[in-house]
mmCIF file of C-alpha atoms in Angstrom:
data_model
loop_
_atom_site.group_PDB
_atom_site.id
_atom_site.type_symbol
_atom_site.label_atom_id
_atom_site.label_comp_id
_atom_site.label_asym_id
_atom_site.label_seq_id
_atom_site.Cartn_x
_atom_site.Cartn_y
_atom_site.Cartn_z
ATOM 1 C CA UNK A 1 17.059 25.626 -10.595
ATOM 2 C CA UNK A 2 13.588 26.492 -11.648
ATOM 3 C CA UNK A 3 13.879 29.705 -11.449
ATOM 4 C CA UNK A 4 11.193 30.194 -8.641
ATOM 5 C CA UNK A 5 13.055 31.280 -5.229
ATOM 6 C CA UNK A 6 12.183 30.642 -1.910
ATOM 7 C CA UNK A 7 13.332 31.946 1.492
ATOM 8 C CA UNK A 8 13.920 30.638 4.040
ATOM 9 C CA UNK A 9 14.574 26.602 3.025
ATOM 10 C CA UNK A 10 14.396 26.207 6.502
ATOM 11 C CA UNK A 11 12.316 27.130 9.293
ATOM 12 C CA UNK A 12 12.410 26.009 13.276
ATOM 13 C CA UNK A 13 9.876 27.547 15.475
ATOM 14 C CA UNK A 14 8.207 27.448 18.724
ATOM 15 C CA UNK A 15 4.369 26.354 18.921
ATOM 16 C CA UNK A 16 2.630 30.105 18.889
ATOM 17 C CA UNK A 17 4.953 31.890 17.271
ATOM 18 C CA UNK A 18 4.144 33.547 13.903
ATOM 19 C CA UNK A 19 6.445 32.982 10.857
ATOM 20 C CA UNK A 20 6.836 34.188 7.532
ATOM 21 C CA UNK A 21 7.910 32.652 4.107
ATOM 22 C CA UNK A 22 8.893 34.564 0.978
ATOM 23 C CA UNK A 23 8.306 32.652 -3.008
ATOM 24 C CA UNK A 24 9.997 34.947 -6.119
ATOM 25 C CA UNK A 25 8.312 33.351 -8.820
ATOM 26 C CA UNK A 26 9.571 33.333 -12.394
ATOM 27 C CA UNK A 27 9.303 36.923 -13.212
ATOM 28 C CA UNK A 28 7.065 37.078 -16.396
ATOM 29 C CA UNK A 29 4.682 34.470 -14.648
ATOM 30 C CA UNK A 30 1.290 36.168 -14.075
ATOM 31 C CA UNK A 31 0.231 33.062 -11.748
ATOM 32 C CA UNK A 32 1.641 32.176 -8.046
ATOM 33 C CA UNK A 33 0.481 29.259 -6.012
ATOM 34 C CA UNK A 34 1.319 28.204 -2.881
ATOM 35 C CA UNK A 35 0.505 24.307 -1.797
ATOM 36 C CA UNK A 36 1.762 22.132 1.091
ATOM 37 C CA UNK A 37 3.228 18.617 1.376
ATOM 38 C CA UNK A 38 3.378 16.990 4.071
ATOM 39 C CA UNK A 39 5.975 13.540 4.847
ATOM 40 C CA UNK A 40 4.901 10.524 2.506
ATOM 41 C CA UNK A 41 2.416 12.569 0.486
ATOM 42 C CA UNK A 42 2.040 14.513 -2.600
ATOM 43 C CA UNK A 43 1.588 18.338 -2.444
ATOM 44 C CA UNK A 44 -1.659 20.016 -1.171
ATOM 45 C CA UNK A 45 -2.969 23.200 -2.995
ATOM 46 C CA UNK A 46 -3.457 26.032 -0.476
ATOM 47 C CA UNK A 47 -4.435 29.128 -2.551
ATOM 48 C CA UNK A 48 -3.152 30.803 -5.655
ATOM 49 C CA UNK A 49 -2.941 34.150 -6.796
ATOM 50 C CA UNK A 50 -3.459 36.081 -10.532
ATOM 51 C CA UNK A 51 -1.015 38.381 -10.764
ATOM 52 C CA UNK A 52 -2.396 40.344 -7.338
ATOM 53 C CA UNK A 53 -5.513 39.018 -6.758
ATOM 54 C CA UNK A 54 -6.383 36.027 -4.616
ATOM 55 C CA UNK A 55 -8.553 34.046 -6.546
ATOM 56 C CA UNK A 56 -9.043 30.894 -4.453
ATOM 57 C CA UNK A 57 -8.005 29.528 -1.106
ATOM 58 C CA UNK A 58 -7.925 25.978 0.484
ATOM 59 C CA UNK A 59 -10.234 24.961 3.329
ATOM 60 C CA UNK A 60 -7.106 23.952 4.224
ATOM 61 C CA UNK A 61 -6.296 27.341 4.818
ATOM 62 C CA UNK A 62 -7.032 28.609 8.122
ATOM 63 C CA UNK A 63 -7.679 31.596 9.617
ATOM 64 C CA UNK A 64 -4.064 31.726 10.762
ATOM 65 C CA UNK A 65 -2.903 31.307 7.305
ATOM 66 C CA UNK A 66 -2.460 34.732 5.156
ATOM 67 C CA UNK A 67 -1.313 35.033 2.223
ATOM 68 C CA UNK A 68 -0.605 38.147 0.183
ATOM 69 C CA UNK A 69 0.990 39.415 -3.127
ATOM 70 C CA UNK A 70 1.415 42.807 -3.465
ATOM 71 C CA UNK A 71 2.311 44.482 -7.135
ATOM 72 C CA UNK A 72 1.620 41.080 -8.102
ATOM 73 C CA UNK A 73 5.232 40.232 -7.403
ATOM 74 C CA UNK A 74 7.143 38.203 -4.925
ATOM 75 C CA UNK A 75 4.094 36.399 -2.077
ATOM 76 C CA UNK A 76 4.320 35.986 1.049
ATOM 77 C CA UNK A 77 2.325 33.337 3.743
ATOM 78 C CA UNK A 78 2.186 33.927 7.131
ATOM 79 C CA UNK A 79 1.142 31.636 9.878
ATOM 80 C CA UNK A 80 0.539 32.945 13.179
ATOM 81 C CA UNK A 81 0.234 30.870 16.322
ATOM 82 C CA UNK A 82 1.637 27.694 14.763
ATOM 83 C CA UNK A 83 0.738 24.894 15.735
ATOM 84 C CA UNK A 84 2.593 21.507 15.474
ATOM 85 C CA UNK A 85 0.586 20.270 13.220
ATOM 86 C CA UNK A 86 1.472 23.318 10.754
ATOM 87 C CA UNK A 87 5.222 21.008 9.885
ATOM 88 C CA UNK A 88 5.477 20.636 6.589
ATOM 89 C CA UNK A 89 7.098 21.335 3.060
ATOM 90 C CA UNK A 90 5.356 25.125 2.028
ATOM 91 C CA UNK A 91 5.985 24.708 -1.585
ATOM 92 C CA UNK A 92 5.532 28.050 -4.278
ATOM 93 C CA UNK A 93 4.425 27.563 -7.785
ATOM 94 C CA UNK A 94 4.529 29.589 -10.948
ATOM 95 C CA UNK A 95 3.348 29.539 -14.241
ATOM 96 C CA UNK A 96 1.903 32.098 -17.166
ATOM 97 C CA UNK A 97 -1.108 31.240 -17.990
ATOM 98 C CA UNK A 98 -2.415 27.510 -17.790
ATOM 99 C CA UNK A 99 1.164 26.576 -18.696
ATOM 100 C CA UNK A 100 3.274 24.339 -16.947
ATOM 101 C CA UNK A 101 4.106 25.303 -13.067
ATOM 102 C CA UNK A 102 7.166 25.316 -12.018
ATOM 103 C CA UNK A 103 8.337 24.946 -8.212
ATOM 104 C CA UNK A 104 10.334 26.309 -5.721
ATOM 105 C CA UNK A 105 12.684 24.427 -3.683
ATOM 106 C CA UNK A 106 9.980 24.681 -0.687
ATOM 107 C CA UNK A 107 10.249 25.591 3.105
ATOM 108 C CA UNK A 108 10.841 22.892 5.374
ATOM 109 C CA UNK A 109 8.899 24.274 8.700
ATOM 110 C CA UNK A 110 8.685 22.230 11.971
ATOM 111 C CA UNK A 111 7.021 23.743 14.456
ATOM 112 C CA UNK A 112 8.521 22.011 18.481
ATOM 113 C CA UNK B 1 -7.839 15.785 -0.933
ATOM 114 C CA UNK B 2 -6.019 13.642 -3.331
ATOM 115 C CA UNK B 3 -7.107 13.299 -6.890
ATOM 116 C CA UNK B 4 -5.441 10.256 -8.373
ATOM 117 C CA UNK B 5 -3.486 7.307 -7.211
ATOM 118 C CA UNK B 6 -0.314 6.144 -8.355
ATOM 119 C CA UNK B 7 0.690 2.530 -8.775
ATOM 120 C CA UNK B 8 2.526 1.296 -7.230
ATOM 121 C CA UNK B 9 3.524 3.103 -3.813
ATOM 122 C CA UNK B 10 7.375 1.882 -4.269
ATOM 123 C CA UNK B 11 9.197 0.487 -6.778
ATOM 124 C CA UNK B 12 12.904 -0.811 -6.188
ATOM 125 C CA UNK B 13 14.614 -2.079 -9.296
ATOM 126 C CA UNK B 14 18.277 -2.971 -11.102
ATOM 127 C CA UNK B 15 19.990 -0.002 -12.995
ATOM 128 C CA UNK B 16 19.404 -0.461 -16.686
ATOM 129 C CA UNK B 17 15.748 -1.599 -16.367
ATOM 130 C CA UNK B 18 12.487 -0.126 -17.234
ATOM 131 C CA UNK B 19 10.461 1.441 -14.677
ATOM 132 C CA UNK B 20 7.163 1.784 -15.155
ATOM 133 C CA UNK B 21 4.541 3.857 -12.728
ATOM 134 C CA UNK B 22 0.720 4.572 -13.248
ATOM 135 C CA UNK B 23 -1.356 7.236 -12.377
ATOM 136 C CA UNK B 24 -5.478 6.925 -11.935
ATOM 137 C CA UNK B 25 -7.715 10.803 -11.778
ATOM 138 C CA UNK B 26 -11.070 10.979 -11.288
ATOM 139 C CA UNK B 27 -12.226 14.349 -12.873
ATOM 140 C CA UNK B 28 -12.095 15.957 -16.844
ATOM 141 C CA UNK B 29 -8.572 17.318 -17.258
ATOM 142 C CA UNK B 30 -6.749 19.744 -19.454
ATOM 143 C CA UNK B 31 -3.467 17.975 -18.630
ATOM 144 C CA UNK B 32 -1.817 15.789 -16.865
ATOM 145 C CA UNK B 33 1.488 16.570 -15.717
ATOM 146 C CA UNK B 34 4.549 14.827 -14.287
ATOM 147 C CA UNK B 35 6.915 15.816 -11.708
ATOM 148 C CA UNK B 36 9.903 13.929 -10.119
ATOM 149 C CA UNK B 37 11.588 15.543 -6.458
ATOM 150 C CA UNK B 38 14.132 14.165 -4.683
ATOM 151 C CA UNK B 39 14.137 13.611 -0.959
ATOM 152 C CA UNK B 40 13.657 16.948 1.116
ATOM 153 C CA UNK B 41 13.721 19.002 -2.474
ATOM 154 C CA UNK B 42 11.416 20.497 -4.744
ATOM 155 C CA UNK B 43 9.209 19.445 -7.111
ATOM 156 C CA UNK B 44 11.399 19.352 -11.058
ATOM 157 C CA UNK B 45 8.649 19.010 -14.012
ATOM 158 C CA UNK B 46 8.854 16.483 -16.021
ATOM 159 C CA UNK B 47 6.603 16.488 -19.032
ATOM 160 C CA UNK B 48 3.208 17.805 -19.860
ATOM 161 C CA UNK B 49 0.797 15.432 -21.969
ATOM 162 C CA UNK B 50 -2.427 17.579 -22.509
ATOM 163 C CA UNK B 51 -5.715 15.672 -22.917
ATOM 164 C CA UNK B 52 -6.010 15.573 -26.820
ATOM 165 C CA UNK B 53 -2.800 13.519 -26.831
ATOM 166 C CA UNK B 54 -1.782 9.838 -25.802
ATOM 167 C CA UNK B 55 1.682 9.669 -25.858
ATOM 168 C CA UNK B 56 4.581 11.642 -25.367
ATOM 169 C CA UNK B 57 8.675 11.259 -25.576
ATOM 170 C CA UNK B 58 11.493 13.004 -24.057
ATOM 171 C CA UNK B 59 14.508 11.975 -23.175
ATOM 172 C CA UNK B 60 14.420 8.337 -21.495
ATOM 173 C CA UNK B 61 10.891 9.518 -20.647
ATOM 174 C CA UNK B 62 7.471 7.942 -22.081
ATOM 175 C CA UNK B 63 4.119 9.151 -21.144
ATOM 176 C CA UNK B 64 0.794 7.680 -21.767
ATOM 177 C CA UNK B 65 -2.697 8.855 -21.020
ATOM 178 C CA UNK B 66 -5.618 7.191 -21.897
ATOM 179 C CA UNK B 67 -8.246 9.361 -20.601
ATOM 180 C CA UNK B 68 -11.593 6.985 -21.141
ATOM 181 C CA UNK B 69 -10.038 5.117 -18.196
ATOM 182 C CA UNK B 70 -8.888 8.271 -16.553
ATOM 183 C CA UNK B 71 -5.366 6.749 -16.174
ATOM 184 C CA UNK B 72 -1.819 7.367 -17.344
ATOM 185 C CA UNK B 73 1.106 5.610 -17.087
ATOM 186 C CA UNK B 74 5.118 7.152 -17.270
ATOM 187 C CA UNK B 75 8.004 4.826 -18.274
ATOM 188 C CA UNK B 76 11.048 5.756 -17.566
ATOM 189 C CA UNK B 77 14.008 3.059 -19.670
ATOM 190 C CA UNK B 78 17.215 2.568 -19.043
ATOM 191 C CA UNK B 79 17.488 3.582 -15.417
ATOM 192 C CA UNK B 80 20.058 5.247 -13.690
ATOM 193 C CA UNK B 81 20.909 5.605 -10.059
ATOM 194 C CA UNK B 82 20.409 9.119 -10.261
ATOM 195 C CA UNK B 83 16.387 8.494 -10.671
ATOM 196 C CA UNK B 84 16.030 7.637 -7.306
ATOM 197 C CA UNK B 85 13.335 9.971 -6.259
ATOM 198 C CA UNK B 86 9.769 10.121 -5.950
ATOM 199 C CA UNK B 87 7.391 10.227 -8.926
ATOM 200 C CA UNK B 88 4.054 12.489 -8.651
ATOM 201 C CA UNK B 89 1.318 13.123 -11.481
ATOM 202 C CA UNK B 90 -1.299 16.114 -10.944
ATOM 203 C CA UNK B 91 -3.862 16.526 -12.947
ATOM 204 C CA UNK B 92 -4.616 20.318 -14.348
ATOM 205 C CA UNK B 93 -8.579 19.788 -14.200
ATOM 206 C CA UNK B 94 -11.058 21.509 -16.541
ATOM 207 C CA UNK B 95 -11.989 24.927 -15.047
ATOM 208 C CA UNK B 96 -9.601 24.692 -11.835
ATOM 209 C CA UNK B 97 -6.771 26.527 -11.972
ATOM 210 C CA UNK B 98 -4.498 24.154 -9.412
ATOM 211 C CA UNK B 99 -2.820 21.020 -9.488
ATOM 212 C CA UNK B 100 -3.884 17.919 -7.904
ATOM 213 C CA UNK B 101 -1.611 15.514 -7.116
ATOM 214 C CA UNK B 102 -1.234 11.801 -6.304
ATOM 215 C CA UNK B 103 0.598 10.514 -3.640
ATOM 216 C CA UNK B 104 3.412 9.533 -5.637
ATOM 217 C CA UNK B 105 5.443 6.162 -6.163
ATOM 218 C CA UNK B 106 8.921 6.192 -4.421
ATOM 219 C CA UNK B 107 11.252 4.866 -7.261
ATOM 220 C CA UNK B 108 14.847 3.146 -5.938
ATOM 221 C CA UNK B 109 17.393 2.617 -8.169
ATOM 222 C CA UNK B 110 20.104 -0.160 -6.954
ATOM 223 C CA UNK B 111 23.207 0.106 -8.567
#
């Protein structure tokens, strides 16, 4: 255990539908990231936040991707009208500072 | 996009040899950093080696980087079953704030 939380592990949706996912990073970590991974390859970086401010996003990151950190806390990403390409791993990151990151366990998402 | 490349793809070897996997970036990095998952999980650091140094221990762990050829190389001795699991390095580049990772090498252990 990391440290760094993330709900849910799991996620089974319909094409179209919208869904949610929650990362807790470690809580003295100013620094959140958020990348993907999808099956046989290494993680993608989608965007990443200082404490609440987005400071870069992804091209890989769509218009139906949002992601948000309020009170520079817990994040959350939200896809809306998935699509089946959207299955994947969601992995969260944290760190303080350009220290080490450490990872969630991920959300598995497939999207039928 | 990918950064690096990691050599090789798979590796399958006896408990209680050496493994050895290599890792090839492109760009100027603050660090290079390993990280092992197993299947389905997430990603558990490894070690950090930061771009002033050229080798690092811990544990059963050995990290090189040699970063005139933009390559490092993590050995792991002594295997166990239990480090089945894929192998990634990502690169902390200079002025980037995010990871960039290979595509990992996809160790096997046989008992």
């Amino acid at each position: 255990d990391t440290g760094v939380s993330q709900d849910p592990r799991h996620k089974i949706t319909k094409r179209g539908q919208n869904v949610t996912f929650r990362c807790d990073p470690i809580s003295e970590h100013n620094r959140l990231y958020w990348y993907r991974q999808t099956l046989g390859q290494g993680p993608e970086f989608l965007t990443y936040f200082q404490n609440e401010a987005q400071l870069e996003k992804s091209r890989l990151l769509s218009d139906r991707f949002s992601a948000e950190r309020p009170k520079g806390s817990f994040s959350t990403l939200e896809i809306q009208r998935t699509e089946q390409g959207d299955s994947a791993m969601y992995l969260c990151a944290s760190r303080q500072g350009k220290e080490t990151q450490y990872f969630g366990p991920g959300t598995r998402l497939l999207v039928l | 996009s990918q950064q690096g490349e990691e050599d090789p793809q798979a590796l399958s070897i006896q408990e209680g040899e050496n493994a050895t996997m290599n890792c090839s970036y492109k760009t100027s990095i603050n660090n290079l950093q390993w990280y092992r998952q197993n299947s389905g999980r997430g990603l558990v650091h490894l070690i950090l080696i930061r771009s002033n140094e050229r080798e690092k221990h811990s544990g059963r762990l050995r990290v090189t980087l040699d970063t005139s050829k933009k390559s490092s190389s993590l050995l792991i001795t002594a295997s166990r079953a239990a480090d089945t699991a894929s192998y990634f390095c990502a690169t902390d580049g200079q002025g980037a704030q995010k990871l960039v990772f290979g595509q990992g090498t996809r160790l096997t252990i046989n008992p």
